Amino acid sequence: MKCVISVLGKDRSGVVAAIATVLAECGANIDDISQTILGEGRMFSMTMMVTLDPAVADFNTVQERLTATGDDLGMQVLIQREDVFQAMYQI
């Protein structure tokens, strides 16, 4: 299952590593990743396209793990199924 993950918060060390570790532990593959630091406030923004392996971890499990990691980092981490994400932005 293809999913889009968004991460937003104050920049700090280890964000990419923490999110990638959760995904690896859940058997997910990172297909694409984009990140940037915005403005002088050093706001970190990252978007990932990932493929989940439901035989290893289902969507809800991955979502719970990412949310917990985001809480630990003090960042917002959202995951959406790609089809839902695409539907939200169609005109």
Short mmCIF file of N, CA, C and O in Angstrom, two decimals:
data_model
loop_
_atom_site.label_atom_id
_atom_site.label_comp_id
_atom_site.label_asym_id
_atom_site.label_seq_id
_atom_site.Cartn_x
_atom_site.Cartn_y
_atom_site.Cartn_z
N MET A 1 0.84 -1.17 0.00
CA MET A 1 0.00 0.00 0.00
C MET A 1 0.89 1.24 0.00
O MET A 1 1.79 1.37 0.82
N LYS A 2 0.65 2.15 -0.93
CA LYS A 2 1.39 3.40 -1.01
C LYS A 2 0.78 4.42 -0.04
O LYS A 2 -0.44 4.53 0.07
N CYS A 3 1.68 5.15 0.65
CA CYS A 3 1.24 6.15 1.61
C CYS A 3 2.11 7.40 1.50
O CYS A 3 3.27 7.33 1.07
N VAL A 4 1.55 8.53 1.92
CA VAL A 4 2.26 9.79 1.99
C VAL A 4 2.43 10.15 3.47
O VAL A 4 1.45 10.10 4.23
N ILE A 5 3.66 10.47 3.86
CA ILE A 5 3.95 10.86 5.24
C ILE A 5 4.43 12.30 5.22
O ILE A 5 5.30 12.66 4.42
N SER A 6 3.88 13.12 6.11
CA SER A 6 4.29 14.52 6.26
C SER A 6 4.80 14.72 7.67
O SER A 6 4.17 14.28 8.63
N VAL A 7 5.94 15.41 7.79
CA VAL A 7 6.55 15.71 9.08
C VAL A 7 6.80 17.20 9.13
O VAL A 7 7.35 17.78 8.19
N LEU A 8 6.39 17.84 10.23
CA LEU A 8 6.55 19.29 10.36
C LEU A 8 6.85 19.64 11.80
O LEU A 8 6.21 19.12 12.72
N GLY A 9 7.83 20.51 11.99
CA GLY A 9 8.16 20.97 13.34
C GLY A 9 9.47 21.71 13.36
O GLY A 9 10.12 21.90 12.33
N LYS A 10 9.87 22.12 14.53
CA LYS A 10 11.13 22.83 14.70
C LYS A 10 12.28 21.88 14.37
O LYS A 10 12.30 20.75 14.83
N ASP A 11 13.22 22.38 13.57
CA ASP A 11 14.34 21.54 13.14
C ASP A 11 15.17 21.06 14.33
O ASP A 11 15.37 21.79 15.30
N ARG A 12 15.58 19.83 14.25
CA ARG A 12 16.45 19.23 15.26
C ARG A 12 17.15 18.03 14.65
O ARG A 12 16.74 17.50 13.64
N SER A 13 18.18 17.61 15.29
CA SER A 13 18.97 16.48 14.82
C SER A 13 18.20 15.16 15.00
O SER A 13 17.51 14.98 16.00
N GLY A 14 18.33 14.26 14.04
CA GLY A 14 17.81 12.91 14.18
C GLY A 14 16.39 12.66 13.70
O GLY A 14 15.88 11.55 13.85
N VAL A 15 15.76 13.66 13.11
CA VAL A 15 14.36 13.49 12.68
C VAL A 15 14.24 12.43 11.59
O VAL A 15 13.44 11.50 11.71
N VAL A 16 15.03 12.56 10.55
CA VAL A 16 14.96 11.61 9.44
C VAL A 16 15.29 10.21 9.94
O VAL A 16 14.61 9.23 9.60
N ALA A 17 16.30 10.10 10.77
CA ALA A 17 16.71 8.79 11.30
C ALA A 17 15.58 8.16 12.12
O ALA A 17 15.32 6.96 12.00
N ALA A 18 14.93 8.95 12.96
CA ALA A 18 13.86 8.41 13.81
C ALA A 18 12.69 7.91 12.98
O ALA A 18 12.16 6.81 13.23
N ILE A 19 12.27 8.69 11.99
CA ILE A 19 11.14 8.29 11.14
C ILE A 19 11.53 7.08 10.30
O ILE A 19 10.76 6.11 10.18
N ALA A 20 12.73 7.10 9.72
CA ALA A 20 13.18 5.98 8.89
C ALA A 20 13.31 4.70 9.71
O ALA A 20 13.00 3.61 9.21
N THR A 21 13.72 4.81 10.96
CA THR A 21 13.83 3.63 11.83
C THR A 21 12.47 2.99 12.07
O THR A 21 12.31 1.78 11.97
N VAL A 22 11.47 3.81 12.37
CA VAL A 22 10.11 3.29 12.57
C VAL A 22 9.64 2.58 11.31
O VAL A 22 9.10 1.47 11.36
N LEU A 23 9.85 3.22 10.16
CA LEU A 23 9.40 2.62 8.91
C LEU A 23 10.12 1.30 8.64
O LEU A 23 9.48 0.32 8.23
N ALA A 24 11.41 1.24 8.88
CA ALA A 24 12.16 0.00 8.67
C ALA A 24 11.66 -1.10 9.60
O ALA A 24 11.49 -2.25 9.18
N GLU A 25 11.41 -0.76 10.85
CA GLU A 25 10.91 -1.74 11.81
C GLU A 25 9.52 -2.26 11.42
O GLU A 25 9.15 -3.37 11.78
N CYS A 26 8.77 -1.44 10.69
CA CYS A 26 7.43 -1.83 10.24
C CYS A 26 7.44 -2.46 8.85
O CYS A 26 6.38 -2.73 8.27
N GLY A 27 8.63 -2.68 8.30
CA GLY A 27 8.74 -3.33 6.99
C GLY A 27 8.38 -2.44 5.82
O GLY A 27 8.11 -2.93 4.73
N ALA A 28 8.38 -1.12 6.03
CA ALA A 28 8.03 -0.19 4.96
C ALA A 28 9.26 0.17 4.14
O ALA A 28 10.38 0.13 4.63
N ASN A 29 9.03 0.54 2.89
CA ASN A 29 10.10 0.99 2.00
C ASN A 29 9.88 2.47 1.69
O ASN A 29 8.77 2.87 1.34
N ILE A 30 10.93 3.27 1.80
CA ILE A 30 10.86 4.69 1.43
C ILE A 30 11.11 4.77 -0.08
O ILE A 30 12.20 4.48 -0.55
N ASP A 31 10.08 5.18 -0.81
CA ASP A 31 10.17 5.27 -2.26
C ASP A 31 10.71 6.63 -2.72
O ASP A 31 11.40 6.72 -3.72
N ASP A 32 10.37 7.68 -1.97
CA ASP A 32 10.81 9.03 -2.32
C ASP A 32 10.77 9.88 -1.06
O ASP A 32 9.94 9.63 -0.18
N ILE A 33 11.65 10.85 -0.99
CA ILE A 33 11.72 11.71 0.19
C ILE A 33 12.15 13.11 -0.23
O ILE A 33 13.02 13.26 -1.09
N SER A 34 11.53 14.11 0.36
CA SER A 34 11.89 15.50 0.14
C SER A 34 11.86 16.20 1.49
O SER A 34 10.91 16.01 2.26
N GLN A 35 12.88 16.98 1.76
CA GLN A 35 12.90 17.71 3.03
C GLN A 35 13.49 19.09 2.81
O GLN A 35 14.26 19.31 1.89
N THR A 36 13.10 20.01 3.68
CA THR A 36 13.63 21.36 3.60
C THR A 36 13.56 22.01 4.97
O THR A 36 12.78 21.58 5.82
N ILE A 37 14.36 23.04 5.14
CA ILE A 37 14.31 23.87 6.34
C ILE A 37 13.73 25.21 5.89
O ILE A 37 14.27 25.85 4.98
N LEU A 38 12.64 25.63 6.52
CA LEU A 38 11.93 26.83 6.10
C LEU A 38 12.23 28.00 7.04
O LEU A 38 12.14 27.86 8.26
N GLY A 39 12.57 29.14 6.46
CA GLY A 39 12.65 30.39 7.19
C GLY A 39 13.70 30.44 8.29
O GLY A 39 14.44 29.51 8.54
N GLU A 40 13.72 31.59 8.93
CA GLU A 40 14.68 31.83 9.99
C GLU A 40 14.31 31.12 11.27
O GLU A 40 15.14 30.95 12.15
N GLY A 41 13.06 30.71 11.40
CA GLY A 41 12.62 29.97 12.58
C GLY A 41 13.07 28.52 12.53
O GLY A 41 12.79 27.75 13.44
N ARG A 42 13.74 28.14 11.42
CA ARG A 42 14.28 26.80 11.27
C ARG A 42 13.19 25.74 11.38
O ARG A 42 13.29 24.78 12.12
N MET A 43 12.12 25.93 10.61
CA MET A 43 11.02 24.97 10.56
C MET A 43 11.38 23.85 9.59
O MET A 43 11.70 24.09 8.44
N PHE A 44 11.33 22.61 10.09
CA PHE A 44 11.66 21.43 9.31
C PHE A 44 10.39 20.90 8.66
O PHE A 44 9.37 20.74 9.32
N SER A 45 10.48 20.58 7.37
CA SER A 45 9.35 20.01 6.64
C SER A 45 9.87 18.84 5.81
O SER A 45 10.88 18.97 5.11
N MET A 46 9.18 17.69 5.91
CA MET A 46 9.57 16.52 5.13
C MET A 46 8.32 15.81 4.62
O MET A 46 7.33 15.69 5.34
N THR A 47 8.39 15.38 3.37
CA THR A 47 7.33 14.58 2.78
C THR A 47 7.97 13.31 2.23
O THR A 47 9.01 13.37 1.57
N MET A 48 7.33 12.19 2.50
CA MET A 48 7.83 10.89 2.04
C MET A 48 6.73 10.14 1.34
O MET A 48 5.57 10.21 1.74
N MET A 49 7.10 9.41 0.29
CA MET A 49 6.22 8.43 -0.32
C MET A 49 6.77 7.08 0.11
O MET A 49 7.96 6.81 -0.08
N VAL A 50 5.94 6.26 0.72
CA VAL A 50 6.40 4.96 1.22
C VAL A 50 5.46 3.86 0.76
O VAL A 50 4.30 4.11 0.43
N THR A 51 5.98 2.65 0.75
CA THR A 51 5.18 1.47 0.48
C THR A 51 5.16 0.63 1.75
O THR A 51 6.22 0.25 2.25
N LEU A 52 3.96 0.38 2.27
CA LEU A 52 3.81 -0.44 3.46
C LEU A 52 3.64 -1.90 3.07
O LEU A 52 3.03 -2.20 2.04
N ASP A 53 4.15 -2.77 3.90
CA ASP A 53 3.96 -4.21 3.72
C ASP A 53 2.98 -4.67 4.79
O ASP A 53 3.37 -4.85 5.95
N PRO A 54 1.70 -4.85 4.46
CA PRO A 54 0.71 -5.22 5.46
C PRO A 54 0.97 -6.57 6.12
O PRO A 54 0.44 -6.85 7.19
N ALA A 55 1.82 -7.38 5.53
CA ALA A 55 2.18 -8.65 6.16
C ALA A 55 3.08 -8.43 7.38
O ALA A 55 3.15 -9.26 8.27
N VAL A 56 3.76 -7.27 7.42
CA VAL A 56 4.64 -6.94 8.54
C VAL A 56 3.92 -6.04 9.54
O VAL A 56 3.94 -6.30 10.74
N ALA A 57 3.30 -4.96 9.04
CA ALA A 57 2.58 -4.03 9.92
C ALA A 57 1.47 -3.36 9.13
O ALA A 57 1.71 -2.87 8.02
N ASP A 58 0.26 -3.33 9.68
CA ASP A 58 -0.86 -2.70 8.99
C ASP A 58 -0.79 -1.18 9.14
O ASP A 58 -0.01 -0.63 9.91
N PHE A 59 -1.63 -0.49 8.38
CA PHE A 59 -1.65 0.98 8.36
C PHE A 59 -1.80 1.56 9.76
O PHE A 59 -1.07 2.49 10.13
N ASN A 60 -2.74 1.05 10.53
CA ASN A 60 -3.00 1.61 11.87
C ASN A 60 -1.79 1.47 12.79
O ASN A 60 -1.50 2.38 13.57
N THR A 61 -1.10 0.35 12.70
CA THR A 61 0.10 0.14 13.52
C THR A 61 1.19 1.15 13.15
O THR A 61 1.80 1.77 14.02
N VAL A 62 1.41 1.32 11.86
CA VAL A 62 2.41 2.28 11.39
C VAL A 62 2.02 3.69 11.83
O VAL A 62 2.85 4.46 12.33
N GLN A 63 0.75 4.02 11.69
CA GLN A 63 0.26 5.34 12.09
C GLN A 63 0.50 5.59 13.58
O GLN A 63 0.99 6.66 13.97
N GLU A 64 0.19 4.63 14.41
CA GLU A 64 0.40 4.76 15.86
C GLU A 64 1.87 4.94 16.19
O GLU A 64 2.24 5.77 17.03
N ARG A 65 2.73 4.15 15.56
CA ARG A 65 4.17 4.24 15.81
C ARG A 65 4.73 5.60 15.36
O ARG A 65 5.55 6.20 16.06
N LEU A 66 4.29 6.08 14.20
CA LEU A 66 4.77 7.37 13.72
C LEU A 66 4.27 8.52 14.60
O LEU A 66 5.01 9.47 14.88
N THR A 67 3.02 8.44 15.04
CA THR A 67 2.48 9.47 15.93
C THR A 67 3.26 9.52 17.23
O THR A 67 3.61 10.61 17.72
N ALA A 68 3.56 8.37 17.80
CA ALA A 68 4.34 8.31 19.05
C ALA A 68 5.74 8.88 18.84
O ALA A 68 6.24 9.64 19.69
N THR A 69 6.35 8.57 17.73
CA THR A 69 7.68 9.10 17.43
C THR A 69 7.62 10.61 17.24
O THR A 69 8.49 11.34 17.72
N GLY A 70 6.60 11.08 16.56
CA GLY A 70 6.40 12.52 16.40
C GLY A 70 6.25 13.22 17.75
O GLY A 70 6.83 14.28 17.97
N ASP A 71 5.49 12.61 18.65
CA ASP A 71 5.33 13.17 19.99
C ASP A 71 6.68 13.25 20.70
O ASP A 71 7.00 14.25 21.34
N ASP A 72 7.47 12.19 20.59
CA ASP A 72 8.80 12.17 21.21
C ASP A 72 9.70 13.28 20.64
O ASP A 72 10.51 13.85 21.36
N LEU A 73 9.56 13.54 19.35
CA LEU A 73 10.37 14.55 18.68
C LEU A 73 9.81 15.96 18.84
O LEU A 73 10.48 16.93 18.50
N GLY A 74 8.57 16.07 19.30
CA GLY A 74 7.91 17.37 19.37
C GLY A 74 7.52 17.87 18.00
O GLY A 74 7.52 19.07 17.73
N MET A 75 7.15 16.93 17.11
CA MET A 75 6.80 17.26 15.73
C MET A 75 5.46 16.63 15.36
O MET A 75 5.03 15.67 15.98
N GLN A 76 4.86 17.19 14.33
CA GLN A 76 3.62 16.64 13.79
C GLN A 76 3.99 15.64 12.69
O GLN A 76 4.71 15.99 11.75
N VAL A 77 3.50 14.41 12.80
CA VAL A 77 3.74 13.39 11.78
C VAL A 77 2.39 12.83 11.36
O VAL A 77 1.65 12.30 12.18
N LEU A 78 2.08 12.97 10.08
CA LEU A 78 0.81 12.49 9.53
C LEU A 78 1.09 11.47 8.43
O LEU A 78 2.02 11.64 7.64
N ILE A 79 0.28 10.44 8.38
CA ILE A 79 0.36 9.45 7.31
C ILE A 79 -1.02 9.32 6.69
O ILE A 79 -2.03 9.30 7.39
N GLN A 80 -1.05 9.29 5.35
CA GLN A 80 -2.30 9.12 4.61
C GLN A 80 -2.09 8.08 3.52
O GLN A 80 -1.01 8.00 2.93
N ARG A 81 -3.12 7.32 3.25
CA ARG A 81 -3.07 6.42 2.10
C ARG A 81 -2.99 7.29 0.84
O ARG A 81 -3.63 8.34 0.75
N GLU A 82 -2.19 6.85 -0.12
CA GLU A 82 -2.00 7.66 -1.32
C GLU A 82 -3.31 7.95 -2.04
O GLU A 82 -3.54 9.07 -2.49
N ASP A 83 -4.20 6.98 -2.12
CA ASP A 83 -5.46 7.21 -2.83
C ASP A 83 -6.30 8.28 -2.14
O ASP A 83 -6.93 9.10 -2.80
N VAL A 84 -6.29 8.31 -0.82
CA VAL A 84 -7.02 9.35 -0.08
C VAL A 84 -6.35 10.70 -0.30
O VAL A 84 -7.02 11.71 -0.55
N PHE A 85 -5.03 10.73 -0.23
CA PHE A 85 -4.27 11.96 -0.47
C PHE A 85 -4.58 12.53 -1.85
O PHE A 85 -4.86 13.72 -2.00
N GLN A 86 -4.54 11.68 -2.87
CA GLN A 86 -4.81 12.12 -4.25
C GLN A 86 -6.24 12.63 -4.39
O GLN A 86 -6.48 13.65 -5.05
N ALA A 87 -7.20 11.95 -3.78
CA ALA A 87 -8.60 12.36 -3.87
C ALA A 87 -8.84 13.74 -3.24
O ALA A 87 -9.67 14.50 -3.71
N MET A 88 -8.10 14.03 -2.19
CA MET A 88 -8.26 15.32 -1.51
C MET A 88 -7.85 16.50 -2.38
O MET A 88 -8.35 17.61 -2.20
N TYR A 89 -6.95 16.27 -3.33
CA TYR A 89 -6.40 17.36 -4.12
C TYR A 89 -6.85 17.35 -5.57
O TYR A 89 -6.29 18.07 -6.39
N GLN A 90 -7.85 16.55 -5.90
CA GLN A 90 -8.39 16.56 -7.25
C GLN A 90 -9.45 17.64 -7.35
O GLN A 90 -10.22 17.87 -6.43
N ILE A 91 -9.48 18.27 -8.50
CA ILE A 91 -10.47 19.34 -8.73
C ILE A 91 -11.68 18.76 -9.42
O ILE A 91 -11.62 17.93 -10.24
#
